[in-house]
Amino acid sequence: MILACYDGSADANAAIDHAARLMPGAETTVLAVWEPFRVALSRTGGMGMGMGAAYPDNGEFDAATEAAAQARATEGAARATAAGLVAEPRIAVRDDGVAGAILAVADELDADAIVVGTRGLTGLRSMLLGSVSHAVLQHANRSVIVVPSAAVAEERSEWVHRRDAAISAA
C-alpha cells in the first residue's frame, strides 16, 4: 500500500508518475490535506490581530476548503489510475501541520511507503521555511520516496554542472 501525497503541483504529479513506474499496479491512497479556517488564522497570526471577528467562521470556508481538497485528491487518484496504480482518493485535515496529517494517515493505513514531491527549496530558503517532504522524512517510521519535478531536477543538474565547471577551472 502506497500513500501518495497530492497537492496538484508539478512535484506531486512527478511523485505519482514515479510511484507508478516503480510499483506498477500497487494499491495507492492519494491524499490531499486541507486546513480549517481557524487553523489558518492562528497559523498566520490572524487571530492575534482580531481577524477572527472580521471573518466569522460559519463553516462556509471549511466546507469550500474541504471540497477543494476532495477535488485535488480525486484528480490525483485519476492521474495515479491512468499511470497504472490502483488508486483511491482521501482527504485529511491539517490540525498539527501537513506532515503530521500525512504521517497520521500513513500510520492509520499501515502504508508500506509514503511518496511525496519536493518543492526544491535550497539554501537559506530551505532552512527558514523547511518543507513537508523534509518533515515527513525526519519523522516517518516507514519508507519515504521524495520525488522532484522535472524542472527542479533540471535546476539541480545545472547547478552541479556549474559547480563542476568552477572546480575544474580553479
Short mmCIF file of C-alpha atoms in Angstrom, two decimals:
data_model
loop_
_atom_site.label_atom_id
_atom_site.label_comp_id
_atom_site.label_asym_id
_atom_site.label_seq_id
_atom_site.Cartn_x
_atom_site.Cartn_y
_atom_site.Cartn_z
CA MET A 1 0.00 0.00 0.00
CA ILE A 2 1.39 3.37 -1.07
CA LEU A 3 0.34 6.71 0.39
CA ALA A 4 0.85 9.31 -2.33
CA CYS A 5 0.64 12.91 -1.15
CA TYR A 6 -1.02 15.21 -3.65
CA ASP A 7 -1.44 18.98 -3.81
CA GLY A 8 -1.79 19.39 -7.57
CA SER A 9 1.75 20.72 -8.06
CA ALA A 10 4.22 19.59 -10.70
CA ASP A 11 6.20 17.91 -7.92
CA ALA A 12 3.15 15.95 -6.74
CA ASN A 13 2.41 14.88 -10.31
CA ALA A 14 6.02 13.74 -10.72
CA ALA A 15 5.76 11.78 -7.45
CA ILE A 16 2.67 9.91 -8.63
CA ASP A 17 4.19 9.18 -12.03
CA HIS A 18 7.41 7.94 -10.39
CA ALA A 19 5.49 5.71 -7.96
CA ALA A 20 3.64 4.16 -10.90
CA ARG A 21 6.93 3.40 -12.67
CA LEU A 22 8.48 1.90 -9.51
CA MET A 23 5.45 -0.07 -8.32
CA PRO A 24 3.02 -0.63 -11.20
CA GLY A 25 -0.37 -1.90 -10.10
CA ALA A 26 0.22 -1.05 -6.44
CA GLU A 27 -2.73 -0.23 -4.20
CA THR A 28 -2.45 3.51 -3.59
CA THR A 29 -4.24 6.08 -1.48
CA VAL A 30 -3.88 9.59 -2.88
CA LEU A 31 -4.01 12.06 -0.02
CA ALA A 32 -4.83 15.76 -0.11
CA VAL A 33 -4.57 17.68 3.16
CA TRP A 34 -6.80 20.66 3.95
CA GLU A 35 -6.60 23.32 6.60
CA PRO A 36 -9.57 24.50 8.69
CA PHE A 37 -10.19 28.24 8.77
CA ARG A 38 -9.41 28.54 12.48
CA VAL A 39 -6.05 26.79 11.97
CA ALA A 40 -5.16 29.03 9.03
CA LEU A 41 -6.00 32.15 11.03
CA SER A 42 -3.99 31.07 14.05
CA ARG A 43 -1.05 29.93 11.91
CA THR A 44 -0.89 33.24 10.06
CA GLY A 45 -1.41 35.38 13.13
CA GLY A 46 -4.94 36.45 12.14
CA MET A 47 -6.47 35.51 15.49
CA GLY A 48 -4.00 37.67 17.37
CA MET A 49 -4.90 40.71 15.27
CA GLY A 50 -8.66 40.41 15.69
CA MET A 51 -9.11 38.90 12.24
CA GLY A 52 -11.31 36.15 13.62
CA ALA A 53 -14.06 38.68 14.35
CA ALA A 54 -13.81 40.19 10.86
CA TYR A 55 -14.26 36.78 9.24
CA PRO A 56 -16.79 34.79 11.24
CA ASP A 57 -16.43 31.06 10.91
CA ASN A 58 -19.86 29.89 9.85
CA GLY A 59 -18.50 26.74 8.25
CA GLU A 60 -18.57 28.01 4.66
CA PHE A 61 -14.80 28.42 4.45
CA ASP A 62 -14.16 24.97 5.82
CA ALA A 63 -16.74 23.40 3.54
CA ALA A 64 -15.18 25.07 0.49
CA THR A 65 -11.63 24.16 1.55
CA GLU A 66 -12.61 20.57 2.24
CA ALA A 67 -14.39 20.33 -1.13
CA ALA A 68 -11.31 21.70 -2.89
CA ALA A 69 -9.14 19.10 -1.14
CA GLN A 70 -11.54 16.35 -2.21
CA ALA A 71 -11.33 17.58 -5.79
CA ARG A 72 -7.50 17.56 -5.61
CA ALA A 73 -7.46 14.05 -4.14
CA THR A 74 -9.84 12.83 -6.85
CA GLU A 75 -7.69 14.48 -9.53
CA GLY A 76 -4.58 12.83 -8.10
CA ALA A 77 -6.28 9.42 -7.90
CA ALA A 78 -7.34 9.74 -11.54
CA ARG A 79 -3.75 10.56 -12.53
CA ALA A 80 -2.47 7.60 -10.48
CA THR A 81 -5.01 5.25 -12.05
CA ALA A 82 -4.08 6.46 -15.55
CA ALA A 83 -0.41 5.86 -14.69
CA GLY A 84 -1.12 2.25 -13.70
CA LEU A 85 -1.76 2.34 -9.96
CA VAL A 86 -4.91 1.11 -8.23
CA ALA A 87 -5.83 4.37 -6.58
CA GLU A 88 -8.47 5.88 -4.37
CA PRO A 89 -8.72 9.47 -3.12
CA ARG A 90 -8.62 10.51 0.51
CA ILE A 91 -8.50 13.78 2.41
CA ALA A 92 -7.20 14.65 5.86
CA VAL A 93 -7.47 17.76 7.97
CA ARG A 94 -4.35 19.70 8.92
CA ASP A 95 -4.63 20.32 12.64
CA ASP A 96 -0.97 19.81 13.54
CA GLY A 97 0.72 20.52 10.21
CA VAL A 98 0.67 18.89 6.81
CA ALA A 99 3.47 16.47 7.67
CA GLY A 100 1.64 15.43 10.85
CA ALA A 101 -1.53 14.74 8.88
CA ILE A 102 0.40 12.68 6.32
CA LEU A 103 2.14 10.64 9.00
CA ALA A 104 -1.13 10.02 10.86
CA VAL A 105 -2.81 8.71 7.71
CA ALA A 106 0.24 6.57 6.87
CA ASP A 107 0.03 5.03 10.34
CA GLU A 108 -3.72 4.50 10.10
CA LEU A 109 -3.39 2.77 6.71
CA ASP A 110 -0.18 0.98 7.70
CA ALA A 111 1.26 2.21 4.40
CA ASP A 112 4.36 0.44 3.11
CA ALA A 113 5.72 3.69 1.71
CA ILE A 114 4.94 7.39 1.51
CA VAL A 115 5.53 9.11 -1.82
CA VAL A 116 5.80 12.88 -1.79
CA GLY A 117 7.05 15.59 -4.13
CA THR A 118 9.54 18.25 -3.14
CA ARG A 119 9.28 21.95 -3.78
CA GLY A 120 13.00 22.17 -4.39
CA LEU A 121 13.87 24.80 -1.80
CA THR A 122 17.59 25.33 -1.40
CA GLY A 123 19.97 27.22 0.82
CA LEU A 124 18.60 29.77 3.23
CA ARG A 125 15.00 29.45 1.99
CA SER A 126 15.07 25.76 2.83
CA MET A 127 16.49 26.39 6.30
CA LEU A 128 13.95 29.11 7.08
CA LEU A 129 10.85 27.61 5.52
CA GLY A 130 11.53 23.92 5.91
CA SER A 131 9.40 21.60 3.87
CA VAL A 132 6.74 18.99 4.18
CA SER A 133 8.92 16.38 2.50
CA HIS A 134 11.77 17.08 4.93
CA ALA A 135 9.46 16.82 7.95
CA VAL A 136 7.99 13.56 6.67
CA LEU A 137 11.50 12.15 6.11
CA GLN A 138 12.59 13.16 9.60
CA HIS A 139 9.60 11.68 11.42
CA ALA A 140 8.36 8.73 9.35
CA ASN A 141 8.62 5.19 10.64
CA ARG A 142 8.35 3.74 7.14
CA SER A 143 9.96 4.22 3.72
CA VAL A 144 9.62 7.65 2.14
CA ILE A 145 10.25 8.42 -1.52
CA VAL A 146 10.79 12.11 -2.28
CA VAL A 147 10.47 12.99 -5.97
CA PRO A 148 11.42 16.33 -7.56
CA SER A 149 9.54 17.67 -10.57
CA ALA A 150 11.36 17.71 -13.90
CA ALA A 151 12.01 21.45 -13.52
CA VAL A 152 13.54 21.03 -10.05
CA ALA A 153 15.63 18.05 -11.21
CA GLU A 154 16.90 20.07 -14.20
CA GLU A 155 17.75 23.05 -12.00
CA ARG A 156 19.70 20.81 -9.64
CA SER A 157 21.54 19.16 -12.54
CA GLU A 158 22.51 22.57 -13.96
CA TRP A 159 23.81 23.62 -10.53
CA VAL A 160 26.02 20.50 -10.37
CA HIS A 161 27.40 21.21 -13.86
CA ARG A 162 28.16 24.85 -12.93
CA ARG A 163 29.84 23.71 -9.71
CA ASP A 164 31.92 21.08 -11.53
CA ALA A 165 32.96 23.63 -14.17
CA ALA A 166 34.04 26.09 -11.48
CA ILE A 167 36.09 23.38 -9.73
CA SER A 168 37.73 22.36 -13.00
CA ALA A 169 38.59 25.98 -13.81
CA ALA A 170 40.18 26.56 -10.40
#
